[in-house]
Amino acid sequence: MKASGTSILCEPIGGFQNLDDCEDAIASGKADLIGGARAFFVDPDYYQKAKEGRGEDVLPCVRCNKCHVPSLTGPWLSFCTVNPEIGIAHKLSKLTRPAGAPKKVAVVGGGPAGMRAALYAAERGHDVTLYEASDRLGGQLKLMDAPTFKWPLVNYREYLIAQLKKTGVKICLNTKATPEVLVPEHYDVLIAALGATPKLPPIPGAERAKTVFETFGREAEFGKKCVVIGGSESGTEAGIYLAENGHQVTVLTRQEGLALDATPIHYRETIQEFYAALPNFDFIPHAAATAVGDGWVEYRDAEGKLQRIACDSVVALGGMEAHQEEAMALYGCAGDFYMIGDCRTVGNIHTGTRDAYSVTHQF
Ligand SMILES: Cc1cc2nc3c(=O)[nH]c(=O)nc-3n(C[C@H](O)[C@H](O)[C@H](O)COP(=O)(O)OP(=O)(O)OC[C@H]3O[C@@H](n4cnc5c(N)ncnc54)[C@H](O)[C@@H]3O)c2cc1C
Ligand SMILES: Cc1cc2nc3c(=O)[nH]c(=O)nc-3n(C[C@H](O)[C@H](O)[C@H](O)COP(=O)(O)O)c2cc1C
Ligand code: SF4
C-alpha cells in the first residue's frame, strides 16, 4: 500500500510485538503505525514498556491462539497461555492474597512452571532459590531450539531466564533437590515443579521406538524412513521435524486427521499447511499401531485388517508420566508444600503458569 503512493496512514496488524521489529517497520517507512491485540493481552504494560524502550521486559506472546478458543464452548471468558490473570480478572481479589511477610522459598525444577513461580515469589518480596537438576534452565522448553517452528517458545524461555537474572533469584544448576539438600536450608515454602517425561505406548516392541524427547535435535540418530505412532499435535510436530530434516515420514493416527487436539482457530490450519507443503510427509488415518518390530510397524487399518509398514526408525507417543512421586518425596522438607505444573498433572505452559500464579499468590 505504501509503495502505491497512498496518502492515507497505513497500520499493519498481526504478529507485531517485538519492539525492534515495530521500530524497523515504522523507521523504514513501510508503516505509519503498528496495530496489535495479543501483545496487550499478554502484557497489559506493553505500551508503557514500549514508551520506555524496555523491549527485553515485554512478556512474549507464544502465538498459540488459545485466547481465541474458550468462547466456543462456554461464557466469553478468554484465557492466555502466559498471562494467567486473563479470564479471572473479575475474581482476582477472591483468589489471591496480598503478599505476606517475606519468606524463604525453594522452587524445585527450572521448567516454565518453576521459573514462573520463582519470578512471582521474588516479585512479591520473598527470598527465592531455584533448583535445577540439569545444567540449563528451561525444562521441556530446552527441546524447542531444534525445530524451526517452535521459536515463540524459545523466546518465552529466554525471557523467563533473563527476568530471573534481573530479580536476584538464586539459581542452583546441576543440583538435584533432595531432602538432604533442602531440609538443612529451613525453607518456609517449597514449590515442586519437577515436570514430566514421555511414556511409550503399551504395545509389543514399543521399547524399540524413541520418545519425542529423543527426537528434537537428535535427527541424526534416525534412519531415512521414519514412522511416527500417534498423530496428536506433538506427534505431528515430531513428524514435521523429521521431514524438515530430510527423512521420509509416515504418521499413523487413530483419528481421521492430524493434530486434532491443536487449537482450532488459525493454528491447526497452520500445522496442516506446514506438513501439506512437505513432499516427504504422509499420514495414515484410522490406523491403530499394534506392534513394533525390527524394521517394521504393524497397525490395524480402517477396515480392521492388520497391515505392516517398513521403516528404519520409529517415534512413539504414549502420553506423559508426571513426576508426582518424586515431588511427594519432598513433602515435609519445608513448612508449606505446593506441587505445580506437569508434575501435579500433565498439562502445558498455560496450566503450569496458572499453577505458578495461584500458589505464589497464597503467601
Ligand atoms: C516437544 C514438545 C512440544 C511442546 N509444545 C508445547 C506448546 O506448543 N505449548 C505448550 O503450552 N506446551 C507445550 N509442551 C508442553 C510444555 O513444554 C510442558 O507442559 C511444560 O514444559 C511443563 O513445565 P514444567 O515446568 O511443569 O515441567 P518441565 O518443563 O518438565 O520442567 C521440569 C524441570 O524440573 C527439573 N527437575 C526434575 N526433578 C528435579 C529435582 N529433584 N531437582 C531439581 N530439578 C529437577 C527437570 O530437570 C526439568 O528441567 C511441549 C512439550 C514438548 C515435549
Ligand atoms: C482473543 C481475540 C479474539 C479475536 N476475535 C476476533 C474476531 O472475532 N474477529 C476478527 O476479525 N478478529 C478477531 N481477533 C483478531 C484481532 O482483531 C487482530 O486483528 C489480531 O489479533 C491482530 O494480531 P495480533 O494479535 O498479533 O496483534 C481476535 C484477537 C484476539 C486476541
Ligand atoms: S493465549 Fe497464546 S496467542 Fe493468545 S495472547 Fe496468550 S500467548 Fe498469545
Coordinates of C-alpha atoms and ligand atoms in Angstrom, one line a residue:
M1 CA 0.0 0.0 0.0
K2 CA 2.8 2.4 0.8
A3 CA 4.5 1.6 -2.5
S4 CA 1.4 2.6 -4.3
G5 CA 1.9 6.1 -3.1
T6 CA -1.3 6.3 -1.0
S7 CA -1.6 9.3 1.3
I8 CA -3.7 7.5 3.9
L9 CA -2.0 6.2 7.1
C10 CA -1.1 2.5 6.9
E11 CA -1.3 0.5 10.1
P12 CA -0.4 -3.2 9.6
I13 CA -1.6 -5.6 12.3
G14 CA -0.9 -9.3 13.1
G15 CA 2.0 -10.8 14.9
F16 CA 3.7 -7.5 15.8
Q17 CA 5.1 -7.5 19.4
N18 CA 8.9 -7.4 19.2
L19 CA 9.6 -3.7 19.6
D20 CA 12.7 -3.7 17.4
D21 CA 10.6 -5.1 14.5
C22 CA 7.9 -2.4 15.1
E23 CA 10.5 0.3 15.2
D24 CA 12.1 -1.1 11.9
A25 CA 8.7 -1.1 10.2
I26 CA 8.0 2.5 11.0
A27 CA 11.6 3.8 10.6
S28 CA 11.9 2.2 7.2
G29 CA 8.7 3.8 6.0
K30 CA 6.8 0.6 5.5
A31 CA 4.2 1.5 8.1
D32 CA 3.0 4.7 9.8
L33 CA 1.5 2.9 12.8
I34 CA 1.5 -0.6 14.2
G35 CA -1.6 -2.3 15.4
G36 CA -1.7 -5.1 17.9
A37 CA -4.1 -7.2 20.0
R38 CA -2.3 -10.1 21.6
A39 CA 0.7 -8.0 22.6
F40 CA -1.6 -6.1 25.0
F41 CA -3.4 -9.3 26.0
V42 CA -0.2 -10.9 27.1
D43 CA 1.4 -7.9 28.7
P44 CA -1.0 -5.1 29.7
D45 CA 2.1 -2.9 30.3
Y46 CA 3.2 -3.3 26.7
Y47 CA 2.5 0.4 25.8
Q48 CA 4.4 1.7 28.8
K49 CA 7.4 -0.7 28.2
A50 CA 7.4 0.4 24.5
K51 CA 7.5 4.0 25.6
E52 CA 10.4 3.4 27.9
G53 CA 12.3 1.3 25.3
R54 CA 12.2 -1.8 27.6
G55 CA 11.8 -4.4 24.8
E56 CA 13.5 -7.1 26.9
D57 CA 10.8 -6.8 29.6
V58 CA 7.9 -7.4 27.2
L59 CA 6.4 -10.8 28.1
P60 CA 6.3 -12.7 24.7
C61 CA 3.1 -13.9 23.2
V62 CA 3.7 -17.6 22.3
R63 CA 1.2 -17.3 19.4
C64 CA -0.8 -20.4 20.4
N65 CA -4.1 -18.6 19.7
K66 CA -5.6 -20.3 22.8
C67 CA -7.1 -16.9 23.7
H68 CA -9.5 -17.3 20.8
V69 CA -10.9 -20.7 21.9
P70 CA -12.9 -20.7 25.2
S71 CA -15.8 -18.7 23.7
L72 CA -16.6 -21.7 21.5
T73 CA -17.8 -23.8 24.4
G74 CA -18.8 -21.5 27.3
P75 CA -19.3 -18.0 28.5
W76 CA -17.0 -15.5 26.8
L77 CA -14.1 -15.7 29.2
S78 CA -10.8 -16.0 27.4
F79 CA -7.5 -17.1 28.8
C80 CA -3.9 -16.7 27.9
T81 CA -1.2 -19.3 28.0
V82 CA 1.4 -16.9 29.5
N83 CA -0.8 -14.2 31.3
P84 CA -2.7 -16.1 34.0
E85 CA -4.8 -13.1 35.0
I86 CA -6.7 -13.1 31.7
G87 CA -10.2 -14.6 32.3
I88 CA -10.1 -14.4 36.0
A89 CA -9.6 -10.6 36.4
H90 CA -13.1 -10.3 37.9
K91 CA -12.3 -12.6 40.8
L92 CA -8.7 -12.0 41.5
S93 CA -9.5 -10.4 44.8
K94 CA -11.1 -13.6 46.0
L95 CA -8.5 -15.9 44.5
T96 CA -5.3 -14.1 45.7
R97 CA -4.0 -12.7 48.9
P98 CA -1.8 -9.7 49.4
A99 CA 1.9 -10.7 49.8
G100 CA 2.6 -11.6 53.4
A101 CA 5.9 -11.3 55.4
P102 CA 9.0 -12.2 53.4
K103 CA 9.5 -16.0 53.4
K104 CA 12.4 -18.3 52.4
V105 CA 11.1 -20.1 49.3
A106 CA 12.6 -23.0 47.4
V107 CA 11.4 -23.8 43.9
V108 CA 12.4 -27.2 42.6
G109 CA 12.5 -27.5 38.8
G110 CA 13.6 -24.9 36.2
G111 CA 10.9 -25.6 33.6
P112 CA 8.4 -22.9 32.6
A113 CA 6.2 -23.6 35.7
G114 CA 9.1 -23.5 38.2
M115 CA 10.7 -20.4 36.6
R116 CA 7.4 -18.5 36.6
A117 CA 6.7 -19.5 40.3
A118 CA 10.2 -18.3 41.2
L119 CA 9.6 -14.9 39.4
Y120 CA 6.2 -14.4 41.1
A121 CA 7.5 -15.2 44.5
A122 CA 10.5 -12.9 44.1
E123 CA 8.3 -10.1 42.7
R124 CA 6.2 -10.5 45.9
G125 CA 9.3 -9.9 48.1
H126 CA 10.3 -13.4 49.1
D127 CA 13.8 -14.8 49.2
V128 CA 13.8 -17.4 46.4
T129 CA 16.2 -20.2 45.5
L130 CA 15.5 -22.2 42.3
Y131 CA 17.0 -25.7 42.0
E132 CA 17.5 -27.3 38.5
A133 CA 19.0 -30.8 38.2
S134 CA 20.4 -30.2 34.7
D135 CA 22.9 -27.7 33.5
R136 CA 20.4 -25.3 31.9
L137 CA 17.1 -23.7 32.8
G138 CA 14.1 -24.3 30.5
G139 CA 12.8 -27.8 31.3
Q140 CA 10.9 -29.2 28.2
L141 CA 11.4 -25.9 26.5
K142 CA 15.1 -26.7 26.0
L143 CA 13.9 -29.0 23.2
M144 CA 12.5 -26.1 21.3
D145 CA 15.8 -24.9 19.9
A146 CA 15.9 -27.6 17.2
P147 CA 12.6 -27.2 15.3
T148 CA 12.3 -24.1 13.1
F149 CA 8.7 -23.7 14.1
K150 CA 8.9 -23.5 18.0
W151 CA 10.7 -20.2 18.2
P152 CA 8.0 -18.4 20.1
L153 CA 8.6 -20.9 23.0
V154 CA 12.4 -20.2 22.7
N155 CA 11.6 -16.5 23.1
Y156 CA 9.4 -17.2 26.1
R157 CA 12.1 -19.4 27.7
E158 CA 14.8 -16.8 27.2
Y159 CA 12.5 -14.1 28.5
L160 CA 12.0 -16.1 31.7
I161 CA 15.7 -16.7 32.2
A162 CA 16.6 -13.0 31.6
Q163 CA 13.9 -11.9 34.1
L164 CA 15.2 -14.4 36.7
K165 CA 18.6 -12.9 36.4
K166 CA 17.2 -9.4 37.0
T167 CA 15.1 -10.4 40.1
G168 CA 18.0 -11.8 42.0
V169 CA 16.5 -15.3 42.4
K170 CA 19.4 -17.6 43.5
I171 CA 19.7 -20.3 40.8
C172 CA 21.4 -23.6 41.6
L173 CA 22.1 -25.5 38.4
N174 CA 23.3 -29.1 38.3
T175 CA 21.6 -29.6 41.6
K176 CA 19.1 -32.3 42.1
A177 CA 16.9 -31.2 45.1
T178 CA 16.6 -34.0 47.6
P179 CA 15.6 -33.9 51.3
E180 CA 19.3 -33.9 52.1
V181 CA 19.8 -30.7 50.1
L182 CA 16.5 -29.0 51.2
V183 CA 16.0 -29.7 54.9
P184 CA 19.2 -28.0 56.2
E185 CA 18.1 -24.8 54.5
H186 CA 15.0 -24.4 56.6
Y187 CA 12.7 -23.2 53.9
D188 CA 9.3 -21.8 54.8
V189 CA 7.8 -22.8 51.4
L190 CA 8.7 -25.5 48.9
I191 CA 7.2 -25.4 45.4
A192 CA 7.8 -28.6 43.5
A193 CA 7.8 -28.2 39.7
L194 CA 9.5 -31.4 38.7
G195 CA 7.7 -31.8 35.3
A196 CA 7.1 -35.0 33.4
T197 CA 8.8 -37.4 31.0
P198 CA 7.2 -39.1 27.9
K199 CA 5.9 -42.7 28.0
L200 CA 5.9 -45.2 25.2
P201 CA 2.6 -46.7 24.2
P202 CA 1.8 -50.1 25.7
I203 CA 2.2 -52.2 22.5
P204 CA 4.7 -55.1 21.9
G205 CA 8.1 -53.9 20.8
A206 CA 7.5 -50.2 21.8
E207 CA 10.9 -50.2 23.5
R208 CA 12.5 -50.1 20.0
A209 CA 10.9 -46.7 19.4
K210 CA 12.1 -43.3 20.5
T211 CA 10.1 -40.7 22.5
V212 CA 9.6 -37.1 21.5
F213 CA 12.4 -36.1 23.9
E214 CA 14.7 -38.3 21.9
T215 CA 13.6 -36.8 18.6
F216 CA 14.1 -33.0 18.6
G217 CA 17.8 -32.2 18.0
R218 CA 18.6 -35.9 17.5
E219 CA 17.5 -36.5 13.9
A220 CA 21.0 -37.8 13.0
E221 CA 20.1 -40.9 15.1
F222 CA 17.2 -41.7 12.8
G223 CA 17.2 -43.7 9.6
K224 CA 15.8 -42.5 6.3
K225 CA 12.3 -44.0 6.6
C226 CA 10.5 -43.0 9.8
V227 CA 7.2 -43.9 11.3
V228 CA 5.6 -41.8 14.0
I229 CA 3.0 -43.6 16.1
G230 CA 0.4 -41.0 17.2
G231 CA -1.0 -38.1 15.3
S232 CA -1.6 -35.6 18.1
E233 CA -0.2 -32.1 17.9
S234 CA 3.0 -33.5 19.4
G235 CA 3.3 -36.5 17.1
T236 CA 2.6 -34.3 14.1
E237 CA 5.2 -31.8 15.1
A238 CA 7.7 -34.7 15.6
G239 CA 6.9 -35.9 12.1
I240 CA 7.2 -32.4 10.6
Y241 CA 10.5 -32.0 12.3
L242 CA 11.9 -35.3 10.9
A243 CA 10.6 -34.4 7.4
E244 CA 12.1 -31.0 7.5
N245 CA 15.4 -32.7 8.2
G246 CA 15.2 -34.9 5.1
H247 CA 13.5 -38.0 6.5
Q248 CA 10.7 -39.8 4.8
V249 CA 7.9 -39.7 7.4
T250 CA 4.6 -41.6 7.8
V251 CA 2.4 -40.7 10.8
L252 CA -0.1 -43.3 12.0
T253 CA -3.1 -41.8 13.7
R254 CA -6.2 -43.5 15.1
Q255 CA -8.1 -40.3 14.3
E256 CA -9.4 -39.1 10.9
G257 CA -6.8 -36.4 10.7
L258 CA -3.7 -35.0 12.3
A259 CA -3.3 -32.5 15.2
L260 CA -7.0 -32.5 16.0
D261 CA -6.1 -31.6 19.6
A262 CA -4.4 -28.4 18.4
T263 CA -6.2 -25.0 18.8
P264 CA -8.8 -25.0 16.0
I265 CA -8.6 -21.2 15.2
H266 CA -5.7 -20.3 12.8
Y267 CA -3.4 -22.7 14.5
R268 CA -4.4 -26.3 13.4
E269 CA -4.6 -24.9 9.9
T270 CA -1.1 -23.6 10.2
I271 CA 0.2 -27.0 11.1
Q272 CA -1.8 -28.6 8.3
E273 CA -0.5 -26.2 5.8
F274 CA 3.0 -26.8 7.0
Y275 CA 3.0 -30.6 6.5
A276 CA 1.0 -30.4 3.3
A277 CA 3.9 -28.5 1.8
L278 CA 6.4 -31.2 2.7
P279 CA 6.5 -33.9 -0.1
N280 CA 8.3 -36.4 2.2
F281 CA 5.5 -36.2 4.9
D282 CA 2.5 -38.5 4.8
F283 CA -0.1 -39.9 7.3
I284 CA -2.5 -42.8 7.5
P285 CA -5.8 -42.0 9.3
H286 CA -7.8 -44.6 11.3
A287 CA -4.5 -46.6 11.8
A288 CA -4.0 -48.1 15.3
A289 CA -0.5 -49.3 15.8
T290 CA -0.4 -52.8 17.3
A291 CA 3.3 -53.7 17.4
V292 CA 6.8 -52.5 16.6
G293 CA 9.4 -54.9 15.1
D294 CA 12.8 -54.9 13.6
G295 CA 12.3 -52.7 10.6
W296 CA 8.5 -52.5 10.6
V297 CA 5.4 -51.2 12.4
E298 CA 2.2 -53.2 12.4
Y299 CA -1.2 -51.4 12.6
R300 CA -4.9 -52.1 12.3
D301 CA -6.4 -50.2 9.4
A302 CA -9.8 -48.6 9.0
E303 CA -11.3 -51.9 7.8
G304 CA -9.8 -53.8 10.9
K305 CA -7.1 -55.5 8.8
L306 CA -3.6 -55.8 10.1
Q307 CA -1.0 -54.0 7.9
R308 CA 2.8 -53.6 8.1
I309 CA 4.8 -50.6 7.1
A310 CA 8.6 -50.9 6.6
C311 CA 10.8 -48.3 8.3
D312 CA 14.2 -47.7 9.7
S313 CA 13.2 -45.7 12.8
V314 CA 10.1 -45.2 14.9
V315 CA 8.9 -42.4 17.2
A316 CA 6.1 -43.4 19.5
L317 CA 3.8 -41.2 21.7
G318 CA 2.2 -42.8 24.7
G319 CA 1.4 -39.8 26.8
M320 CA 3.5 -38.3 29.7
E321 CA 4.4 -39.5 33.1
A322 CA 4.0 -36.9 35.8
H323 CA 6.9 -36.8 38.3
Q324 CA 4.4 -36.9 41.1
E325 CA 6.0 -39.5 43.3
E326 CA 9.4 -37.7 43.1
A327 CA 7.7 -34.5 44.1
M328 CA 5.9 -36.1 47.0
A329 CA 9.2 -37.4 48.3
L330 CA 10.0 -33.7 49.0
Y331 CA 6.8 -33.2 51.1
G332 CA 7.8 -32.2 54.7
C333 CA 11.1 -30.6 53.6
A334 CA 9.6 -27.1 54.3
G335 CA 6.7 -25.6 56.3
D336 CA 4.4 -25.3 53.3
F337 CA 4.4 -27.6 50.2
Y338 CA 2.9 -27.0 46.8
M339 CA 3.1 -29.0 43.6
I340 CA 2.7 -27.2 40.3
G341 CA 2.9 -27.8 36.5
D342 CA 3.3 -31.1 34.8
C343 CA 4.4 -32.9 38.0
R344 CA 1.0 -32.1 39.5
T345 CA -0.9 -33.1 36.4
V346 CA 0.4 -33.3 32.9
G347 CA -0.6 -30.1 31.0
N348 CA 1.0 -27.4 29.1
I349 CA 2.5 -23.9 29.6
H350 CA -0.9 -22.4 30.4
T351 CA -1.7 -24.9 33.2
G352 CA 1.7 -24.6 34.7
T353 CA 1.6 -20.8 34.6
R354 CA -1.8 -20.7 36.2
D355 CA -0.5 -23.1 39.0
A356 CA 2.6 -20.9 39.5
Y357 CA 0.4 -17.8 39.8
S358 CA -2.1 -19.3 42.1
V359 CA 0.3 -20.9 44.7
T360 CA 2.5 -17.9 44.9
H361 CA -0.5 -15.6 45.5
Q362 CA -1.4 -17.5 48.6
F363 CA 1.6 -16.4 50.8
Ligands
LIG1 C1 8.1 -31.4 22.0 C2 7.2 -30.6 23.0 C3 6.4 -29.6 22.5 C4 5.6 -28.9 23.3 N1 4.9 -27.8 22.8 C5 4.1 -27.1 23.6 C6 3.4 -26.0 23.1 O1 3.4 -25.7 21.9 N2 2.6 -25.3 24.0 C7 2.5 -25.6 25.3 O2 1.8 -24.9 26.1 N3 3.2 -26.7 25.8 C8 4.0 -27.4 25.0 N4 4.6 -28.5 25.5 C9 4.4 -28.9 26.9 C10 5.2 -28.0 27.9 O3 6.6 -27.9 27.4 C11 5.2 -28.6 29.3 O4 3.8 -28.7 29.7 C12 5.9 -27.7 30.2 O5 7.3 -27.7 29.9 C13 5.8 -28.2 31.7 O6 6.5 -27.4 32.5 P1 7.0 -27.8 33.9 O7 7.8 -26.6 34.4 O8 5.9 -28.2 34.8 O9 8.0 -29.1 33.8 P2 9.2 -29.3 32.8 O10 9.3 -28.4 31.6 O11 9.2 -30.8 32.6 O12 10.5 -29.0 33.7 C14 10.8 -29.7 34.9 C15 12.2 -29.4 35.3 O13 12.4 -29.9 36.6 C16 13.7 -30.4 36.7 N5 13.8 -31.4 37.8 C17 13.1 -32.5 38.0 N6 13.4 -33.1 39.2 C18 14.3 -32.2 39.8 C19 14.9 -32.2 41.1 N7 14.7 -33.2 42.0 N8 15.7 -31.2 41.4 C20 15.9 -30.2 40.5 N9 15.4 -30.1 39.3 C21 14.5 -31.2 39.0 C22 14.0 -31.1 35.3 O14 15.3 -31.2 35.0 C23 13.2 -30.0 34.4 O15 14.1 -29.0 34.0 C24 5.5 -29.2 24.7 C25 6.3 -30.3 25.2 C26 7.1 -31.0 24.3 C27 8.0 -32.1 24.9
LIG2 C1 -9.0 -13.0 21.9 C2 -9.1 -12.5 20.5 C3 -10.3 -12.5 19.8 C4 -10.4 -12.0 18.5 N1 -11.6 -12.1 17.8 C5 -11.7 -11.6 16.6 C6 -12.9 -11.6 15.9 O1 -13.9 -12.1 16.4 N2 -12.9 -11.2 14.6 C7 -11.8 -10.7 13.9 O2 -11.9 -10.3 12.8 N3 -10.6 -10.6 14.6 C8 -10.5 -11.1 15.9 N4 -9.3 -11.0 16.5 C9 -8.1 -10.5 15.8 C10 -7.7 -9.1 16.2 O3 -8.8 -8.2 15.9 C11 -6.5 -8.7 15.5 O4 -6.7 -8.5 14.1 C12 -5.3 -9.7 15.6 O5 -5.3 -10.3 16.8 C13 -4.0 -8.9 15.4 O6 -2.9 -9.7 15.6 P1 -2.1 -9.6 16.9 O7 -3.0 -10.1 18.0 O8 -0.9 -10.5 16.6 O9 -1.7 -8.2 17.1 C14 -9.2 -11.5 17.8 C15 -8.0 -11.5 18.5 C16 -7.9 -11.9 19.8 C17 -6.6 -11.9 20.5
SF4_3 S1 -3.2 -17.2 24.5 FE1 -1.4 -17.6 23.3 S2 -1.7 -16.4 21.4 FE2 -3.3 -15.6 22.8 S3 -2.3 -13.8 23.7 FE3 -1.8 -15.6 25.1 S4 0.2 -16.4 24.4 FE4 -0.6 -15.0 22.7

